[in-house]
């Protein structure tokens, strides 16, 4: 076994997916008479959210997707946002709608997500789309776990018969990720913050997906030698000298010496999430 794991380069794969989507959009645009459209709704001035939204809009522009972004003040009401979503649901220029999370505390995010037309649900988080995933029916899929599956496929990691352990149970990543791995014929264990002896469970994984939002929680001794390690975490930490950097939920330096393949942070899963968002938008553009 090599002393250093192979890096799963999400950035390079995301770029190639974007190139492919650009060609699809160019081919479809003339017969449809318009480009695909994505509307990102952002509320308030969370700097991380603002950076994500800029990133998404830049990626849209690269592929030829029109952006119908709307930025609301932090004081926006539930009624104003509900009304904005209702208008986008019936707007023929818009194929995908996304509410940038987290929202200010006075807003009910779940109620707003439920207002989105499931066929324009670019994030794949509507209960109808999650239901389609549970039933194994076609539908828009949650972007981050779908991106993880594409990354595994690109590096010829076949989940059939493998033991996959997903650490984290959020509706954004953990639960849909477990369902997608199950659909791909892996044997799936879900662990989380209340799991006793997390290390023992993690060490059973042929494919280990970590999505808990705890910086460098997973260390080398929690990784089975030769495992595939997918780090969904994005945590900004500040060192003693006051310099900040992004780290994942996996201690990369130590895990890299044990794993067979590992995703870097940044440059692993993050770019894949954006690529899948664009793909969902183009899929609903195709379908409409």
PDB file of C-alpha atoms in Angstrom:
ATOM      1  CA  UNK A   1       0.000   0.000   0.000  1.00  0.00           C
ATOM      2  CA  UNK A   2       1.258   3.480  -0.853  1.00  0.00           C
ATOM      3  CA  UNK A   3       2.195   5.757   2.011  1.00  0.00           C
ATOM      4  CA  UNK A   4       0.014   8.591   0.707  1.00  0.00           C
ATOM      5  CA  UNK A   5      -3.607   8.371  -0.369  1.00  0.00           C
ATOM      6  CA  UNK A   6      -4.710   9.287  -3.881  1.00  0.00           C
ATOM      7  CA  UNK A   7      -6.401  12.706  -3.848  1.00  0.00           C
ATOM      8  CA  UNK A   8      -9.964  12.798  -5.189  1.00  0.00           C
ATOM      9  CA  UNK A   9      -9.853  16.048  -7.146  1.00  0.00           C
ATOM     10  CA  UNK A  10     -13.370  17.456  -6.996  1.00  0.00           C
ATOM     11  CA  UNK A  11     -12.270  20.726  -8.537  1.00  0.00           C
ATOM     12  CA  UNK A  12     -11.020  19.108 -11.772  1.00  0.00           C
ATOM     13  CA  UNK A  13     -14.097  16.869 -12.043  1.00  0.00           C
ATOM     14  CA  UNK A  14     -16.443  19.820 -11.406  1.00  0.00           C
ATOM     15  CA  UNK A  15     -14.703  21.748 -14.204  1.00  0.00           C
ATOM     16  CA  UNK A  16     -15.211  18.877 -16.641  1.00  0.00           C
ATOM     17  CA  UNK A  17     -18.914  18.589 -15.634  1.00  0.00           C
ATOM     18  CA  UNK A  18     -19.306  22.338 -16.220  1.00  0.00           C
ATOM     19  CA  UNK A  19     -17.746  21.993 -19.690  1.00  0.00           C
ATOM     20  CA  UNK A  20     -20.214  19.222 -20.497  1.00  0.00           C
ATOM     21  CA  UNK A  21     -23.173  21.293 -19.187  1.00  0.00           C
ATOM     22  CA  UNK A  22     -22.031  24.302 -21.259  1.00  0.00           C
ATOM     23  CA  UNK A  23     -22.276  22.162 -24.413  1.00  0.00           C
ATOM     24  CA  UNK A  24     -25.728  20.870 -23.418  1.00  0.00           C
ATOM     25  CA  UNK A  25     -26.970  24.413 -22.775  1.00  0.00           C
ATOM     26  CA  UNK A  26     -25.621  25.636 -26.139  1.00  0.00           C
ATOM     27  CA  UNK A  27     -27.359  22.770 -27.947  1.00  0.00           C
ATOM     28  CA  UNK A  28     -30.718  23.343 -26.204  1.00  0.00           C
ATOM     29  CA  UNK A  29     -30.824  27.119 -26.154  1.00  0.00           C
ATOM     30  CA  UNK A  30     -31.830  27.682 -29.787  1.00  0.00           C
ATOM     31  CA  UNK A  31     -34.808  25.260 -29.817  1.00  0.00           C
ATOM     32  CA  UNK A  32     -35.983  26.487 -26.398  1.00  0.00           C
ATOM     33  CA  UNK A  33     -35.444  30.152 -27.218  1.00  0.00           C
ATOM     34  CA  UNK A  34     -33.949  30.978 -23.816  1.00  0.00           C
ATOM     35  CA  UNK A  35     -31.117  29.920 -21.509  1.00  0.00           C
ATOM     36  CA  UNK A  36     -31.743  27.890 -18.312  1.00  0.00           C
ATOM     37  CA  UNK A  37     -32.452  30.095 -15.299  1.00  0.00           C
ATOM     38  CA  UNK A  38     -31.502  29.726 -11.615  1.00  0.00           C
ATOM     39  CA  UNK A  39     -32.885  31.960  -8.871  1.00  0.00           C
ATOM     40  CA  UNK A  40     -30.889  32.086  -5.621  1.00  0.00           C
ATOM     41  CA  UNK A  41     -32.690  33.836  -2.750  1.00  0.00           C
ATOM     42  CA  UNK A  42     -30.414  35.242  -0.078  1.00  0.00           C
ATOM     43  CA  UNK A  43     -31.511  36.945   3.133  1.00  0.00           C
ATOM     44  CA  UNK A  44     -29.233  39.195   5.189  1.00  0.00           C
ATOM     45  CA  UNK A  45     -25.465  39.621   5.034  1.00  0.00           C
ATOM     46  CA  UNK A  46     -23.865  36.418   6.284  1.00  0.00           C
ATOM     47  CA  UNK A  47     -20.361  36.720   4.712  1.00  0.00           C
ATOM     48  CA  UNK A  48     -20.004  32.955   4.137  1.00  0.00           C
ATOM     49  CA  UNK A  49     -23.417  32.834   2.430  1.00  0.00           C
ATOM     50  CA  UNK A  50     -22.553  35.876   0.299  1.00  0.00           C
ATOM     51  CA  UNK A  51     -19.345  34.139  -0.849  1.00  0.00           C
ATOM     52  CA  UNK A  52     -21.285  30.947  -1.692  1.00  0.00           C
ATOM     53  CA  UNK A  53     -23.880  32.909  -3.668  1.00  0.00           C
ATOM     54  CA  UNK A  54     -21.192  34.782  -5.646  1.00  0.00           C
ATOM     55  CA  UNK A  55     -19.512  31.454  -6.357  1.00  0.00           C
ATOM     56  CA  UNK A  56     -22.800  29.926  -7.593  1.00  0.00           C
ATOM     57  CA  UNK A  57     -23.609  32.918  -9.790  1.00  0.00           C
ATOM     58  CA  UNK A  58     -20.112  32.877 -11.308  1.00  0.00           C
ATOM     59  CA  UNK A  59     -20.477  29.146 -12.053  1.00  0.00           C
ATOM     60  CA  UNK A  60     -23.893  29.823 -13.652  1.00  0.00           C
ATOM     61  CA  UNK A  61     -22.378  32.471 -15.904  1.00  0.00           C
ATOM     62  CA  UNK A  62     -19.594  30.060 -16.978  1.00  0.00           C
ATOM     63  CA  UNK A  63     -22.131  27.445 -18.088  1.00  0.00           C
ATOM     64  CA  UNK A  64     -24.599  29.867 -19.709  1.00  0.00           C
ATOM     65  CA  UNK A  65     -27.289  29.719 -17.003  1.00  0.00           C
ATOM     66  CA  UNK A  66     -29.096  33.016 -16.377  1.00  0.00           C
ATOM     67  CA  UNK A  67     -29.093  34.147 -12.724  1.00  0.00           C
ATOM     68  CA  UNK A  68     -32.300  35.543 -11.217  1.00  0.00           C
ATOM     69  CA  UNK A  69     -30.813  36.154  -7.779  1.00  0.00           C
ATOM     70  CA  UNK A  70     -32.743  38.144  -5.193  1.00  0.00           C
ATOM     71  CA  UNK A  71     -31.108  39.617  -2.107  1.00  0.00           C
ATOM     72  CA  UNK A  72     -33.404  40.488   0.798  1.00  0.00           C
ATOM     73  CA  UNK A  73     -32.522  42.498   3.911  1.00  0.00           C
ATOM     74  CA  UNK A  74     -32.126  40.558   7.187  1.00  0.00           C
ATOM     75  CA  UNK A  75     -35.498  42.015   8.266  1.00  0.00           C
ATOM     76  CA  UNK A  76     -37.412  40.354   5.394  1.00  0.00           C
ATOM     77  CA  UNK A  77     -40.624  38.645   6.504  1.00  0.00           C
ATOM     78  CA  UNK A  78     -41.839  35.100   5.953  1.00  0.00           C
ATOM     79  CA  UNK A  79     -44.683  36.491   3.807  1.00  0.00           C
ATOM     80  CA  UNK A  80     -42.324  38.456   1.517  1.00  0.00           C
ATOM     81  CA  UNK A  81     -40.185  35.382   0.864  1.00  0.00           C
ATOM     82  CA  UNK A  82     -43.203  33.115   0.377  1.00  0.00           C
ATOM     83  CA  UNK A  83     -44.494  35.591  -2.203  1.00  0.00           C
ATOM     84  CA  UNK A  84     -41.111  35.738  -3.977  1.00  0.00           C
ATOM     85  CA  UNK A  85     -41.002  31.919  -4.230  1.00  0.00           C
ATOM     86  CA  UNK A  86     -44.596  31.782  -5.514  1.00  0.00           C
ATOM     87  CA  UNK A  87     -43.693  34.245  -8.287  1.00  0.00           C
ATOM     88  CA  UNK A  88     -40.595  32.227  -9.274  1.00  0.00           C
ATOM     89  CA  UNK A  89     -42.620  28.979  -9.327  1.00  0.00           C
ATOM     90  CA  UNK A  90     -44.723  30.345 -12.196  1.00  0.00           C
ATOM     91  CA  UNK A  91     -41.907  32.234 -13.971  1.00  0.00           C
ATOM     92  CA  UNK A  92     -41.147  30.449 -17.260  1.00  0.00           C
ATOM     93  CA  UNK A  93     -37.605  31.860 -17.340  1.00  0.00           C
ATOM     94  CA  UNK A  94     -36.694  30.074 -14.090  1.00  0.00           C
ATOM     95  CA  UNK A  95     -35.841  26.353 -13.965  1.00  0.00           C
ATOM     96  CA  UNK A  96     -34.216  26.177 -10.539  1.00  0.00           C
ATOM     97  CA  UNK A  97     -34.941  27.903  -7.224  1.00  0.00           C
ATOM     98  CA  UNK A  98     -32.649  27.821  -4.215  1.00  0.00           C
ATOM     99  CA  UNK A  99     -32.946  29.427  -0.779  1.00  0.00           C
ATOM    100  CA  UNK A 100     -29.447  30.070   0.601  1.00  0.00           C
ATOM    101  CA  UNK A 101     -29.207  28.676   4.134  1.00  0.00           C
ATOM    102  CA  UNK A 102     -28.823  29.504   6.989  1.00  0.00           C
ATOM    103  CA  UNK A 103     -31.646  32.061   7.224  1.00  0.00           C
ATOM    104  CA  UNK A 104     -32.087  34.636  10.012  1.00  0.00           C
ATOM    105  CA  UNK A 105     -33.696  33.046  13.084  1.00  0.00           C
ATOM    106  CA  UNK A 106     -37.120  34.684  12.713  1.00  0.00           C
ATOM    107  CA  UNK A 107     -37.707  32.831   9.423  1.00  0.00           C
ATOM    108  CA  UNK A 108     -38.998  29.263   9.069  1.00  0.00           C
ATOM    109  CA  UNK A 109     -36.614  27.714   6.527  1.00  0.00           C
ATOM    110  CA  UNK A 110     -38.523  24.421   6.242  1.00  0.00           C
ATOM    111  CA  UNK A 111     -41.817  26.166   5.438  1.00  0.00           C
ATOM    112  CA  UNK A 112     -40.064  28.201   2.719  1.00  0.00           C
ATOM    113  CA  UNK A 113     -38.325  25.177   1.170  1.00  0.00           C
ATOM    114  CA  UNK A 114     -41.700  23.412   1.087  1.00  0.00           C
ATOM    115  CA  UNK A 115     -43.127  26.292  -0.998  1.00  0.00           C
ATOM    116  CA  UNK A 116     -40.702  25.614  -3.875  1.00  0.00           C
ATOM    117  CA  UNK A 117     -42.144  23.728  -6.856  1.00  0.00           C
ATOM    118  CA  UNK A 118     -40.489  20.271  -6.475  1.00  0.00           C
ATOM    119  CA  UNK A 119     -39.577  20.291 -10.175  1.00  0.00           C
ATOM    120  CA  UNK A 120     -37.673  23.573  -9.689  1.00  0.00           C
ATOM    121  CA  UNK A 121     -36.041  22.461  -6.430  1.00  0.00           C
ATOM    122  CA  UNK A 122     -32.393  22.948  -7.464  1.00  0.00           C
ATOM    123  CA  UNK A 123     -31.118  21.876  -4.021  1.00  0.00           C
ATOM    124  CA  UNK A 124     -33.074  18.600  -4.084  1.00  0.00           C
ATOM    125  CA  UNK A 125     -34.362  19.176  -0.534  1.00  0.00           C
ATOM    126  CA  UNK A 126     -38.129  19.316  -1.059  1.00  0.00           C
ATOM    127  CA  UNK A 127     -39.987  16.475   0.747  1.00  0.00           C
ATOM    128  CA  UNK A 128     -41.275  15.279  -2.648  1.00  0.00           C
ATOM    129  CA  UNK A 129     -37.716  14.933  -3.982  1.00  0.00           C
ATOM    130  CA  UNK A 130     -36.502  13.277  -0.783  1.00  0.00           C
ATOM    131  CA  UNK A 131     -39.464  10.907  -1.108  1.00  0.00           C
ATOM    132  CA  UNK A 132     -38.473  10.132  -4.684  1.00  0.00           C
ATOM    133  CA  UNK A 133     -34.960   9.321  -3.440  1.00  0.00           C
ATOM    134  CA  UNK A 134     -36.336   7.004  -0.737  1.00  0.00           C
ATOM    135  CA  UNK A 135     -38.452   5.230  -3.369  1.00  0.00           C
ATOM    136  CA  UNK A 136     -35.607   5.106  -5.911  1.00  0.00           C
ATOM    137  CA  UNK A 137     -37.602   7.187  -8.396  1.00  0.00           C
ATOM    138  CA  UNK A 138     -36.078   9.794 -10.721  1.00  0.00           C
ATOM    139  CA  UNK A 139     -36.059  13.331  -9.346  1.00  0.00           C
ATOM    140  CA  UNK A 140     -33.779  16.203  -8.389  1.00  0.00           C
ATOM    141  CA  UNK A 141     -31.171  14.960  -5.908  1.00  0.00           C
ATOM    142  CA  UNK A 142     -29.579  16.747  -2.975  1.00  0.00           C
ATOM    143  CA  UNK A 143     -26.433  18.374  -4.401  1.00  0.00           C
ATOM    144  CA  UNK A 144     -23.673  17.460  -1.945  1.00  0.00           C
ATOM    145  CA  UNK A 145     -24.396  13.720  -1.665  1.00  0.00           C
ATOM    146  CA  UNK A 146     -25.027  13.540  -5.429  1.00  0.00           C
ATOM    147  CA  UNK A 147     -21.622  15.192  -5.906  1.00  0.00           C
ATOM    148  CA  UNK A 148     -20.010  12.583  -3.642  1.00  0.00           C
ATOM    149  CA  UNK A 149     -21.539   9.783  -5.750  1.00  0.00           C
ATOM    150  CA  UNK A 150     -20.234  11.367  -8.972  1.00  0.00           C
ATOM    151  CA  UNK A 151     -16.759  11.668  -7.432  1.00  0.00           C
ATOM    152  CA  UNK A 152     -16.745   7.980  -6.427  1.00  0.00           C
ATOM    153  CA  UNK A 153     -17.908   7.025  -9.921  1.00  0.00           C
ATOM    154  CA  UNK A 154     -15.209   9.138 -11.613  1.00  0.00           C
ATOM    155  CA  UNK A 155     -12.497   7.392  -9.594  1.00  0.00           C
ATOM    156  CA  UNK A 156     -14.046   3.972 -10.287  1.00  0.00           C
ATOM    157  CA  UNK A 157     -14.999   3.302  -6.675  1.00  0.00           C
ATOM    158  CA  UNK A 158     -17.835   0.787  -6.924  1.00  0.00           C
ATOM    159  CA  UNK A 159     -19.979   0.767  -3.746  1.00  0.00           C
ATOM    160  CA  UNK A 160     -21.509  -2.687  -4.461  1.00  0.00           C
ATOM    161  CA  UNK A 161     -20.982  -4.881  -1.414  1.00  0.00           C
ATOM    162  CA  UNK A 162     -18.775  -2.293   0.315  1.00  0.00           C
ATOM    163  CA  UNK A 163     -19.413  -1.228   3.896  1.00  0.00           C
ATOM    164  CA  UNK A 164     -20.109   2.516   3.822  1.00  0.00           C
ATOM    165  CA  UNK A 165     -20.208   4.490   7.058  1.00  0.00           C
ATOM    166  CA  UNK A 166     -21.819   7.941   6.979  1.00  0.00           C
ATOM    167  CA  UNK A 167     -21.025  10.102   9.991  1.00  0.00           C
ATOM    168  CA  UNK A 168     -23.706  12.793  10.234  1.00  0.00           C
ATOM    169  CA  UNK A 169     -27.490  12.588   9.838  1.00  0.00           C
ATOM    170  CA  UNK A 170     -28.524  15.998   8.510  1.00  0.00           C
ATOM    171  CA  UNK A 171     -31.246  16.269   5.896  1.00  0.00           C
ATOM    172  CA  UNK A 172     -28.713  18.199   3.740  1.00  0.00           C
ATOM    173  CA  UNK A 173     -26.059  15.496   3.581  1.00  0.00           C
ATOM    174  CA  UNK A 174     -26.109  12.552   5.980  1.00  0.00           C
ATOM    175  CA  UNK A 175     -29.551  11.066   5.342  1.00  0.00           C
ATOM    176  CA  UNK A 176     -29.646  11.487   1.534  1.00  0.00           C
ATOM    177  CA  UNK A 177     -26.012  10.303   1.343  1.00  0.00           C
ATOM    178  CA  UNK A 178     -26.877   7.086   3.171  1.00  0.00           C
ATOM    179  CA  UNK A 179     -29.858   6.516   0.848  1.00  0.00           C
ATOM    180  CA  UNK A 180     -27.760   7.082  -2.292  1.00  0.00           C
ATOM    181  CA  UNK A 181     -25.091   4.647  -1.096  1.00  0.00           C
ATOM    182  CA  UNK A 182     -27.810   2.129  -0.275  1.00  0.00           C
ATOM    183  CA  UNK A 183     -29.262   2.609  -3.774  1.00  0.00           C
ATOM    184  CA  UNK A 184     -25.760   1.847  -5.125  1.00  0.00           C
ATOM    185  CA  UNK A 185     -25.813  -1.509  -3.230  1.00  0.00           C
ATOM    186  CA  UNK A 186     -23.464  -0.590  -0.394  1.00  0.00           C
ATOM    187  CA  UNK A 187     -24.134  -1.850   3.136  1.00  0.00           C
ATOM    188  CA  UNK A 188     -24.680   1.392   5.048  1.00  0.00           C
ATOM    189  CA  UNK A 189     -24.175   2.368   8.690  1.00  0.00           C
ATOM    190  CA  UNK A 190     -25.154   5.853   9.879  1.00  0.00           C
ATOM    191  CA  UNK A 191     -23.311   7.235  12.904  1.00  0.00           C
ATOM    192  CA  UNK A 192     -23.556  10.640  14.594  1.00  0.00           C
ATOM    193  CA  UNK A 193     -22.636  12.716  17.634  1.00  0.00           C
ATOM    194  CA  UNK A 194     -24.499  10.368  20.003  1.00  0.00           C
ATOM    195  CA  UNK A 195     -22.855   7.192  18.673  1.00  0.00           C
ATOM    196  CA  UNK A 196     -20.791   5.502  21.398  1.00  0.00           C
ATOM    197  CA  UNK A 197     -17.235   4.604  20.308  1.00  0.00           C
ATOM    198  CA  UNK A 198     -17.386   6.437  17.004  1.00  0.00           C
ATOM    199  CA  UNK A 199     -13.859   5.279  16.188  1.00  0.00           C
ATOM    200  CA  UNK A 200     -14.851   1.599  16.224  1.00  0.00           C
ATOM    201  CA  UNK A 201     -17.731   2.257  13.794  1.00  0.00           C
ATOM    202  CA  UNK A 202     -15.597   4.480  11.524  1.00  0.00           C
ATOM    203  CA  UNK A 203     -12.857   1.821  11.360  1.00  0.00           C
ATOM    204  CA  UNK A 204     -15.362  -0.637   9.825  1.00  0.00           C
ATOM    205  CA  UNK A 205     -15.808   1.567   6.744  1.00  0.00           C
ATOM    206  CA  UNK A 206     -14.553   0.699   3.275  1.00  0.00           C
ATOM    207  CA  UNK A 207     -16.084   4.057   2.277  1.00  0.00           C
ATOM    208  CA  UNK A 208     -16.155   6.676   5.053  1.00  0.00           C
ATOM    209  CA  UNK A 209     -18.218   9.848   4.492  1.00  0.00           C
ATOM    210  CA  UNK A 210     -17.861  12.480   7.214  1.00  0.00           C
ATOM    211  CA  UNK A 211     -20.359  15.363   7.419  1.00  0.00           C
ATOM    212  CA  UNK A 212     -20.625  16.635  10.991  1.00  0.00           C
ATOM    213  CA  UNK A 213     -19.141  20.146  10.994  1.00  0.00           C
ATOM    214  CA  UNK A 214     -16.522  19.371  13.674  1.00  0.00           C
ATOM    215  CA  UNK A 215     -12.983  20.370  12.664  1.00  0.00           C
ATOM    216  CA  UNK A 216     -10.616  17.396  12.264  1.00  0.00           C
ATOM    217  CA  UNK A 217     -12.823  15.064  14.309  1.00  0.00           C
ATOM    218  CA  UNK A 218     -11.681  11.954  12.414  1.00  0.00           C
ATOM    219  CA  UNK A 219      -8.051  10.986  13.005  1.00  0.00           C
ATOM    220  CA  UNK A 220      -5.877   8.312  11.383  1.00  0.00           C
ATOM    221  CA  UNK A 221      -6.639   5.737  14.098  1.00  0.00           C
ATOM    222  CA  UNK A 222     -10.357   5.944  13.145  1.00  0.00           C
ATOM    223  CA  UNK A 223      -9.693   5.069   9.492  1.00  0.00           C
ATOM    224  CA  UNK A 224      -9.461   1.498   8.209  1.00  0.00           C
ATOM    225  CA  UNK A 225      -6.224   1.045   6.218  1.00  0.00           C
ATOM    226  CA  UNK A 226      -7.058   1.305   2.512  1.00  0.00           C
ATOM    227  CA  UNK A 227     -10.434   3.013   3.052  1.00  0.00           C
ATOM    228  CA  UNK A 228     -11.903   5.690   0.765  1.00  0.00           C
ATOM    229  CA  UNK A 229     -12.373   8.848   2.879  1.00  0.00           C
ATOM    230  CA  UNK A 230     -14.832  11.539   1.775  1.00  0.00           C
ATOM    231  CA  UNK A 231     -14.639  14.706   3.864  1.00  0.00           C
ATOM    232  CA  UNK A 232     -17.734  16.907   3.484  1.00  0.00           C
ATOM    233  CA  UNK A 233     -16.730  19.261   6.332  1.00  0.00           C
ATOM    234  CA  UNK A 234     -15.838  22.918   5.751  1.00  0.00           C
ATOM    235  CA  UNK A 235     -14.669  24.566   8.967  1.00  0.00           C
ATOM    236  CA  UNK A 236     -12.787  27.846   9.250  1.00  0.00           C
ATOM    237  CA  UNK A 237     -10.298  27.689  12.118  1.00  0.00           C
ATOM    238  CA  UNK A 238      -7.898  30.331  13.407  1.00  0.00           C
ATOM    239  CA  UNK A 239      -4.439  29.320  14.605  1.00  0.00           C
ATOM    240  CA  UNK A 240      -2.440  30.868  17.464  1.00  0.00           C
ATOM    241  CA  UNK A 241      -0.958  33.529  15.184  1.00  0.00           C
ATOM    242  CA  UNK A 242      -4.448  34.695  14.145  1.00  0.00           C
ATOM    243  CA  UNK A 243      -4.271  33.215  10.639  1.00  0.00           C
ATOM    244  CA  UNK A 244      -7.445  31.468   9.515  1.00  0.00           C
ATOM    245  CA  UNK A 245      -7.714  28.486   7.173  1.00  0.00           C
ATOM    246  CA  UNK A 246     -10.285  25.959   6.002  1.00  0.00           C
ATOM    247  CA  UNK A 247     -10.149  22.431   7.355  1.00  0.00           C
ATOM    248  CA  UNK A 248     -12.464  19.481   6.983  1.00  0.00           C
ATOM    249  CA  UNK A 249     -14.010  17.092   9.520  1.00  0.00           C
ATOM    250  CA  UNK A 250     -11.079  14.726   8.907  1.00  0.00           C
ATOM    251  CA  UNK A 251      -7.526  15.311  10.102  1.00  0.00           C
ATOM    252  CA  UNK A 252      -6.163  15.253   6.575  1.00  0.00           C
ATOM    253  CA  UNK A 253      -2.446  15.044   7.386  1.00  0.00           C
ATOM    254  CA  UNK A 254      -2.808  11.895   9.496  1.00  0.00           C
ATOM    255  CA  UNK A 255      -5.652  10.171   7.589  1.00  0.00           C
ATOM    256  CA  UNK A 256      -3.825  10.609   4.279  1.00  0.00           C
ATOM    257  CA  UNK A 257      -1.189   8.101   5.376  1.00  0.00           C
ATOM    258  CA  UNK A 258      -3.804   5.388   6.094  1.00  0.00           C
ATOM    259  CA  UNK A 259      -6.503   5.843   3.455  1.00  0.00           C
ATOM    260  CA  UNK A 260      -6.348   4.600  -0.139  1.00  0.00           C
ATOM    261  CA  UNK A 261      -8.156   7.699  -1.460  1.00  0.00           C
ATOM    262  CA  UNK A 262      -9.161  10.943   0.274  1.00  0.00           C
ATOM    263  CA  UNK A 263     -10.821  14.252  -0.640  1.00  0.00           C
ATOM    264  CA  UNK A 264      -8.908  17.446   0.139  1.00  0.00           C
ATOM    265  CA  UNK A 265     -10.521  20.468   1.828  1.00  0.00           C
ATOM    266  CA  UNK A 266     -10.885  22.780   0.004  1.00  0.00           C
ATOM    267  CA  UNK A 267     -11.053  21.376  -3.539  1.00  0.00           C
ATOM    268  CA  UNK A 268     -12.821  18.083  -2.870  1.00  0.00           C
ATOM    269  CA  UNK A 269     -16.558  17.920  -2.269  1.00  0.00           C
ATOM    270  CA  UNK A 270     -17.244  21.698  -2.332  1.00  0.00           C
ATOM    271  CA  UNK A 271     -16.838  22.242  -6.084  1.00  0.00           C
ATOM    272  CA  UNK A 272     -18.905  19.089  -6.734  1.00  0.00           C
ATOM    273  CA  UNK A 273     -21.853  20.548  -4.777  1.00  0.00           C
ATOM    274  CA  UNK A 274     -21.917  23.580  -7.093  1.00  0.00           C
ATOM    275  CA  UNK A 275     -21.555  21.359 -10.191  1.00  0.00           C
ATOM    276  CA  UNK A 276     -24.580  19.268  -9.102  1.00  0.00           C
ATOM    277  CA  UNK A 277     -26.610  22.433  -8.483  1.00  0.00           C
ATOM    278  CA  UNK A 278     -25.918  23.478 -12.082  1.00  0.00           C
ATOM    279  CA  UNK A 279     -26.724  19.964 -13.279  1.00  0.00           C
ATOM    280  CA  UNK A 280     -30.076  19.983 -11.426  1.00  0.00           C
ATOM    281  CA  UNK A 281     -30.923  23.320 -13.061  1.00  0.00           C
ATOM    282  CA  UNK A 282     -30.066  21.972 -16.523  1.00  0.00           C
ATOM    283  CA  UNK A 283     -32.035  18.757 -15.804  1.00  0.00           C
ATOM    284  CA  UNK A 284     -35.199  20.684 -14.989  1.00  0.00           C
ATOM    285  CA  UNK A 285     -34.547  22.919 -18.042  1.00  0.00           C
ATOM    286  CA  UNK A 286     -34.456  19.712 -20.167  1.00  0.00           C
ATOM    287  CA  UNK A 287     -37.638  18.436 -18.549  1.00  0.00           C
ATOM    288  CA  UNK A 288     -39.706  21.592 -18.879  1.00  0.00           C
TER     289      UNK A 288
END
